[in-house]
Coordinates of C-alpha atoms and ligand atoms in Angstrom, one line a residue:
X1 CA -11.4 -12.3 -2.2
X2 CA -8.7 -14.6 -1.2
X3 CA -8.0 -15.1 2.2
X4 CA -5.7 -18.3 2.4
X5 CA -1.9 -18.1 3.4
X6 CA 0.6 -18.5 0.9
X7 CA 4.1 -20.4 1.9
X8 CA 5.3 -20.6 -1.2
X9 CA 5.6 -17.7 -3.8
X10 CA 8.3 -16.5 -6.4
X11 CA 10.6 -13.5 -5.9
X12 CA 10.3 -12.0 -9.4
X13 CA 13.3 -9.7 -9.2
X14 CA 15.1 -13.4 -8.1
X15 CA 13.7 -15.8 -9.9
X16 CA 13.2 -17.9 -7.4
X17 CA 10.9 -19.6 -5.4
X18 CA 10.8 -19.1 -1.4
X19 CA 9.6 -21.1 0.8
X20 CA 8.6 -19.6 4.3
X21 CA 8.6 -23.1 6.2
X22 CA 12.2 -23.0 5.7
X23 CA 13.3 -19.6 6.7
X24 CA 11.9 -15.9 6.5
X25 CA 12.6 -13.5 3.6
X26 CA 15.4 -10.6 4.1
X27 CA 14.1 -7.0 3.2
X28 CA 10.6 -8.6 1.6
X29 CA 9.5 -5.1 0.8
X30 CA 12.2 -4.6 -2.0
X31 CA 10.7 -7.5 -3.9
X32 CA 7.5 -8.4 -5.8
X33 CA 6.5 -11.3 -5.0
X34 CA 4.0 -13.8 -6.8
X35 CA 1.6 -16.6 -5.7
X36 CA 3.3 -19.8 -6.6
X37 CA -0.9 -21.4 -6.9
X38 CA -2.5 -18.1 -8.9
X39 CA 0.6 -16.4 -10.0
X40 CA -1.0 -13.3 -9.0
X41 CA 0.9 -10.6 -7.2
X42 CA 1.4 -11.7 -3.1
X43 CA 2.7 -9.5 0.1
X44 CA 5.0 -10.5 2.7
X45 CA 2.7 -10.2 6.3
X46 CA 5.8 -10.1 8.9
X47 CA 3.4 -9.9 11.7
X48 CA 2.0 -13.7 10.5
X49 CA 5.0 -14.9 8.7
X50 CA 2.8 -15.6 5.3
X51 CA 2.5 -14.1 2.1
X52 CA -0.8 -12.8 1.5
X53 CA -3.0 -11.9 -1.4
X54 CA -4.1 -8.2 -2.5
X55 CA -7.5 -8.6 -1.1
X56 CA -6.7 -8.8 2.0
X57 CA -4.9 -4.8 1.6
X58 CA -6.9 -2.3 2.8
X59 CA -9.6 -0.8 0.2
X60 CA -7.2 2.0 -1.1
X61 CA -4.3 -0.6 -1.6
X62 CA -2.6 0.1 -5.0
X63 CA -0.2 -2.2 -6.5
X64 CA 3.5 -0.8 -4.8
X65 CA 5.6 1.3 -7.7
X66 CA 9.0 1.8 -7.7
X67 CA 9.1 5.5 -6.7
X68 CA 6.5 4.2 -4.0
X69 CA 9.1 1.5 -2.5
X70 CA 11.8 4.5 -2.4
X71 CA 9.9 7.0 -0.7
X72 CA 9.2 4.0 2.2
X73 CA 12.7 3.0 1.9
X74 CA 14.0 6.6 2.4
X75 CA 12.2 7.5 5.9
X76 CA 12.8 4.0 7.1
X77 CA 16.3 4.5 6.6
X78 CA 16.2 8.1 7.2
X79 CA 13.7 9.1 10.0
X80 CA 15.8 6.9 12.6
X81 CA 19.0 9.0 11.9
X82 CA 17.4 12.2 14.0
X83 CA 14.9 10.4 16.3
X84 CA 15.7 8.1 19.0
X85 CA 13.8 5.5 18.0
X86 CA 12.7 2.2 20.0
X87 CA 10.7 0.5 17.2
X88 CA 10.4 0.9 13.4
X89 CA 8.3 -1.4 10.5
X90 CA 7.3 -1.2 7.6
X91 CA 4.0 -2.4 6.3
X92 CA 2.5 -1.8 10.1
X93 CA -0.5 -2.9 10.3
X94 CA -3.6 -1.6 13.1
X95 CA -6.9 -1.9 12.3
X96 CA -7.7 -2.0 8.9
X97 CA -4.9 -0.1 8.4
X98 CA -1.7 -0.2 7.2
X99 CA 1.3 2.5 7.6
X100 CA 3.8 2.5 5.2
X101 CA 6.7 2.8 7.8
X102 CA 5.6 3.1 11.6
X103 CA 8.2 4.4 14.6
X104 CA 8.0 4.6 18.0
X105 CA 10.0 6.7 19.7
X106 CA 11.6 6.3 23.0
X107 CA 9.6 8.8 24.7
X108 CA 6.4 6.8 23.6
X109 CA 5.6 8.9 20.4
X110 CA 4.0 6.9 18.1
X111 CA 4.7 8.0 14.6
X112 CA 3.2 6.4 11.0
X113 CA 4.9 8.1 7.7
X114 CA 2.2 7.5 4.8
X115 CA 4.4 7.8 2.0
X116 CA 1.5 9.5 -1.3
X117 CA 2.4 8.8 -4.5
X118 CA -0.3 8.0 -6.3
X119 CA -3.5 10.6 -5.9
X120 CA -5.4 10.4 -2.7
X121 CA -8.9 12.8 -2.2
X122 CA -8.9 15.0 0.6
X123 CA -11.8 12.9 2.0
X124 CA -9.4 9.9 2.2
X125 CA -6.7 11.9 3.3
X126 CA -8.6 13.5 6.6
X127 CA -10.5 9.8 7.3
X128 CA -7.0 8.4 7.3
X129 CA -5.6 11.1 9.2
X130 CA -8.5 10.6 11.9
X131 CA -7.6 7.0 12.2
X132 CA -4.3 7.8 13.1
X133 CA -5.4 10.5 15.8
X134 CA -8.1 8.2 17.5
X135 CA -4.4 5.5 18.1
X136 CA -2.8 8.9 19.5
X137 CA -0.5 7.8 16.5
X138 CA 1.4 11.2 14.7
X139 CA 1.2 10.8 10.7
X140 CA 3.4 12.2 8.5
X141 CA 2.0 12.7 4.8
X142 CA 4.4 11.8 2.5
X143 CA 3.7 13.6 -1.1
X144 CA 5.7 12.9 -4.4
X145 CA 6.7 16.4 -5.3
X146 CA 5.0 16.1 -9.1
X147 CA 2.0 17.8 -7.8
X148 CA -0.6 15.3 -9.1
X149 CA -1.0 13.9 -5.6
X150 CA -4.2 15.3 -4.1
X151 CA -6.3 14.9 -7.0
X152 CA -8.3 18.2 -7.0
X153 CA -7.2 21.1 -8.4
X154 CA -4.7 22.9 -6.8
X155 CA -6.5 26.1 -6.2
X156 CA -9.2 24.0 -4.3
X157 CA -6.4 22.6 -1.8
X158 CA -6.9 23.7 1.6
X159 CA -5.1 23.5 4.6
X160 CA -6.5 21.5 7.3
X161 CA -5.1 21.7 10.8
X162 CA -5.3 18.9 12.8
X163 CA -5.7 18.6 16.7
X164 CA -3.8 15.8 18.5
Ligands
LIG1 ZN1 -2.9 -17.4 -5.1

């Protein structure tokens, strides 16, 4: 695993290579980004100002999709239209966690919106969930609508309820 800071890496959809001593990236989630030492695939950390290296996602962390990327895009854009919001991020990360887009509200509400679309097991899914509850943090589950999200059979779905 890989654990060093990258500076430098190339913005694919640019073709061009950024350099983070000289100033920071606009809207880094919107591009892929590449190691400009390993050429392997790199994420913007706003929290550190670095680009970092998939082993340092959390276990679960799938390469970002398209549809992914949307989904994110949509609440961020979308969530702060009917909620008085004081904060919002995306990429937030507590713990060994990260939320996809993270809000808090003016009230103090903390909300993380997990944006699913690759398939996720129900064990995951309640571990995650639990994470969220011990940071008295609200999480909204995200699925894409093509049903192939919780990957167990449909009939084997429950509902679970969970107490905040
Ligand atoms: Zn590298």
């Amino acid at each position: 695993m890989e654990d060093k800071e990258v500076l430098i890496a190339l913005n694919v959809e640019l073709n061009q290579i950024f350099n983070l001593r000289y100033r920071r990236p606009k809207n880094p989630h919107k591009y892929t980004w590449l190691c400009n030492i390993c050429k392997k695939q790199v994420y913007y950390n706003e929290n550190e100002n670095c680009f970092k290296h998939r082993g340092l996602k959390p276990d679960d962390f799938e390469p970002e999709t398209v549809e992914h990327k949307r989904m994110k895009e949509y609440w961020y854009n979308t969530f702060p239209l009917v909620n008085p919001i004081i904060l919002r991020q995306m990429e937030y990360r507590f713990g060994d966690q990260i939320a996809d887009v993270y809000f808090e509200l003016r009230d103090g509400i903390k909300v993380a919106i997990e944006c699913q679309n690759s398939p996720i097991t129900k064990k995951k899914l309640i571990n995650r969930t639990k994470k969220y509850a011990e940071k008295d943090i609200y999480v909204l589950w995200i699925f894409n609508g093509s049903g192939t999200c919780v990957s167990e059979e449909k009939n084997h779905l429950t509902w679970i309820k969970f107490e905040f």
